[in-house]
Amino acid sequence: MIADQSTWESGEYLQAIRYHASDALIDAEGSLYQILNTANGEVSLQRLNKKASLQAVIEMVRAHAAELGACCVAKFSATSIQEAISSIANSADV
């Protein structure tokens, strides 16, 4: 989980990843950002005029938890997008 834009910009390990064109970043309010790889190798974010639904974010968190080998991921639920995203920081919640 990335706390804010300055954390994103200073996170060298995040900038070193080569992102796929279909990758996106979702903020705690559900706003979607396209992750762009620039010609000079830097990464930038472009805010899209789209929001993820709570159900879509829950499904993404479930998929992420399943990839990490968590059990009972189908039982995961959240009452807000912020809660769902915050749960990633503490995988014991998933």
PDB file of C-alpha atoms in Angstrom:
ATOM      1  CA  MET A   1       0.000   0.000   0.000  1.00  0.00           C
ATOM      2  CA  ILE A   2       1.307   3.458  -0.896  1.00  0.00           C
ATOM      3  CA  ALA A   3       0.360   6.175   1.585  1.00  0.00           C
ATOM      4  CA  ASP A   4       0.564   9.186  -0.741  1.00  0.00           C
ATOM      5  CA  GLN A   5       2.040  10.537  -3.967  1.00  0.00           C
ATOM      6  CA  SER A   6       5.373  11.493  -2.399  1.00  0.00           C
ATOM      7  CA  THR A   7       5.785   7.903  -1.176  1.00  0.00           C
ATOM      8  CA  TRP A   8       5.070   6.704  -4.719  1.00  0.00           C
ATOM      9  CA  GLU A   9       7.593   9.127  -6.211  1.00  0.00           C
ATOM     10  CA  SER A  10      10.319   8.276  -3.683  1.00  0.00           C
ATOM     11  CA  GLY A  11       9.772   4.509  -3.877  1.00  0.00           C
ATOM     12  CA  GLU A  12      12.625   3.492  -6.151  1.00  0.00           C
ATOM     13  CA  TYR A  13      11.495  -0.125  -6.103  1.00  0.00           C
ATOM     14  CA  LEU A  14       8.092   0.960  -7.434  1.00  0.00           C
ATOM     15  CA  GLN A  15       9.701   3.030 -10.163  1.00  0.00           C
ATOM     16  CA  ALA A  16      11.953   0.122 -11.200  1.00  0.00           C
ATOM     17  CA  ILE A  17       9.062  -2.160 -12.122  1.00  0.00           C
ATOM     18  CA  ARG A  18       8.068  -2.368 -15.780  1.00  0.00           C
ATOM     19  CA  TYR A  19       4.321  -1.992 -15.794  1.00  0.00           C
ATOM     20  CA  HIS A  20       2.019  -3.555 -18.371  1.00  0.00           C
ATOM     21  CA  ALA A  21      -0.327  -1.310 -20.348  1.00  0.00           C
ATOM     22  CA  SER A  22      -3.325  -2.841 -18.561  1.00  0.00           C
ATOM     23  CA  ASP A  23      -1.939  -2.139 -15.052  1.00  0.00           C
ATOM     24  CA  ALA A  24      -3.677   0.527 -12.996  1.00  0.00           C
ATOM     25  CA  LEU A  25      -3.427   2.159  -9.594  1.00  0.00           C
ATOM     26  CA  ILE A  26      -6.522   2.608  -7.441  1.00  0.00           C
ATOM     27  CA  ASP A  27      -6.595   5.188  -4.666  1.00  0.00           C
ATOM     28  CA  ALA A  28      -8.564   4.849  -1.428  1.00  0.00           C
ATOM     29  CA  GLU A  29     -11.538   6.626  -3.020  1.00  0.00           C
ATOM     30  CA  GLY A  30     -11.637   4.241  -5.982  1.00  0.00           C
ATOM     31  CA  SER A  31     -10.218   6.667  -8.554  1.00  0.00           C
ATOM     32  CA  LEU A  32      -8.266   4.875 -11.277  1.00  0.00           C
ATOM     33  CA  TYR A  33      -4.882   5.922 -12.618  1.00  0.00           C
ATOM     34  CA  GLN A  34      -3.128   4.534 -15.675  1.00  0.00           C
ATOM     35  CA  ILE A  35       0.532   3.715 -15.011  1.00  0.00           C
ATOM     36  CA  LEU A  36       2.685   4.998 -17.864  1.00  0.00           C
ATOM     37  CA  ASN A  37       6.268   4.030 -18.653  1.00  0.00           C
ATOM     38  CA  THR A  38       8.000   7.071 -20.157  1.00  0.00           C
ATOM     39  CA  ALA A  39      10.656   6.903 -22.865  1.00  0.00           C
ATOM     40  CA  ASN A  40      13.397   7.731 -20.339  1.00  0.00           C
ATOM     41  CA  GLY A  41      12.387   4.821 -18.098  1.00  0.00           C
ATOM     42  CA  GLU A  42      10.455   6.776 -15.501  1.00  0.00           C
ATOM     43  CA  VAL A  43       6.933   5.966 -14.404  1.00  0.00           C
ATOM     44  CA  SER A  44       4.099   8.467 -14.263  1.00  0.00           C
ATOM     45  CA  LEU A  45       0.430   8.319 -13.363  1.00  0.00           C
ATOM     46  CA  GLN A  46      -2.444   9.603 -15.467  1.00  0.00           C
ATOM     47  CA  ARG A  47      -5.767   9.976 -13.668  1.00  0.00           C
ATOM     48  CA  LEU A  48      -8.626   8.435 -15.594  1.00  0.00           C
ATOM     49  CA  ASN A  49     -12.216   9.620 -15.434  1.00  0.00           C
ATOM     50  CA  LYS A  50     -13.243   6.275 -13.979  1.00  0.00           C
ATOM     51  CA  LYS A  51     -13.840   4.876 -10.520  1.00  0.00           C
ATOM     52  CA  ALA A  52     -13.640   1.272  -9.417  1.00  0.00           C
ATOM     53  CA  SER A  53     -16.676  -0.131  -7.651  1.00  0.00           C
ATOM     54  CA  LEU A  54     -16.391  -1.533  -4.145  1.00  0.00           C
ATOM     55  CA  GLN A  55     -17.191  -5.001  -5.496  1.00  0.00           C
ATOM     56  CA  ALA A  56     -14.431  -4.752  -8.135  1.00  0.00           C
ATOM     57  CA  VAL A  57     -11.882  -3.728  -5.490  1.00  0.00           C
ATOM     58  CA  ILE A  58     -12.982  -6.578  -3.213  1.00  0.00           C
ATOM     59  CA  GLU A  59     -12.470  -9.020  -6.099  1.00  0.00           C
ATOM     60  CA  MET A  60      -8.988  -7.596  -6.733  1.00  0.00           C
ATOM     61  CA  VAL A  61      -8.055  -7.921  -3.055  1.00  0.00           C
ATOM     62  CA  ARG A  62      -9.341 -11.497  -3.053  1.00  0.00           C
ATOM     63  CA  ALA A  63      -7.277 -12.316  -6.149  1.00  0.00           C
ATOM     64  CA  HIS A  64      -4.190 -10.691  -4.602  1.00  0.00           C
ATOM     65  CA  ALA A  65      -4.648 -12.637  -1.362  1.00  0.00           C
ATOM     66  CA  ALA A  66      -5.129 -15.884  -3.276  1.00  0.00           C
ATOM     67  CA  GLU A  67      -1.870 -15.279  -5.169  1.00  0.00           C
ATOM     68  CA  LEU A  68      -0.144 -14.876  -1.804  1.00  0.00           C
ATOM     69  CA  GLY A  69      -1.567 -18.207  -0.673  1.00  0.00           C
ATOM     70  CA  ALA A  70      -4.080 -16.868   1.853  1.00  0.00           C
ATOM     71  CA  CYS A  71      -6.914 -19.182   2.777  1.00  0.00           C
ATOM     72  CA  CYS A  72     -10.632 -18.403   2.868  1.00  0.00           C
ATOM     73  CA  VAL A  73     -10.273 -15.450   0.485  1.00  0.00           C
ATOM     74  CA  ALA A  74     -13.863 -15.877  -0.705  1.00  0.00           C
ATOM     75  CA  LYS A  75     -14.994 -14.792   2.761  1.00  0.00           C
ATOM     76  CA  PHE A  76     -13.176 -11.447   2.538  1.00  0.00           C
ATOM     77  CA  SER A  77     -15.488  -8.444   2.557  1.00  0.00           C
ATOM     78  CA  ALA A  78     -15.184  -4.711   3.162  1.00  0.00           C
ATOM     79  CA  THR A  79     -17.607  -1.846   3.679  1.00  0.00           C
ATOM     80  CA  SER A  80     -15.521   0.715   1.774  1.00  0.00           C
ATOM     81  CA  ILE A  81     -12.821   0.870  -0.867  1.00  0.00           C
ATOM     82  CA  GLN A  82     -10.433   2.389   1.669  1.00  0.00           C
ATOM     83  CA  GLU A  83     -11.042  -0.544   4.031  1.00  0.00           C
ATOM     84  CA  ALA A  84     -10.456  -3.067   1.231  1.00  0.00           C
ATOM     85  CA  ILE A  85      -7.215  -1.426   0.135  1.00  0.00           C
ATOM     86  CA  SER A  86      -6.004  -0.988   3.720  1.00  0.00           C
ATOM     87  CA  SER A  87      -6.487  -4.704   4.305  1.00  0.00           C
ATOM     88  CA  ILE A  88      -3.660  -5.387   1.868  1.00  0.00           C
ATOM     89  CA  ALA A  89      -1.224  -3.701   4.260  1.00  0.00           C
ATOM     90  CA  ASN A  90      -2.209  -6.229   6.913  1.00  0.00           C
ATOM     91  CA  SER A  91      -2.638  -9.560   5.160  1.00  0.00           C
ATOM     92  CA  ALA A  92      -3.949 -11.096   8.399  1.00  0.00           C
ATOM     93  CA  ASP A  93      -7.222  -9.243   7.686  1.00  0.00           C
ATOM     94  CA  VAL A  94      -7.736 -11.131   4.416  1.00  0.00           C
TER      95      VAL A  94
END
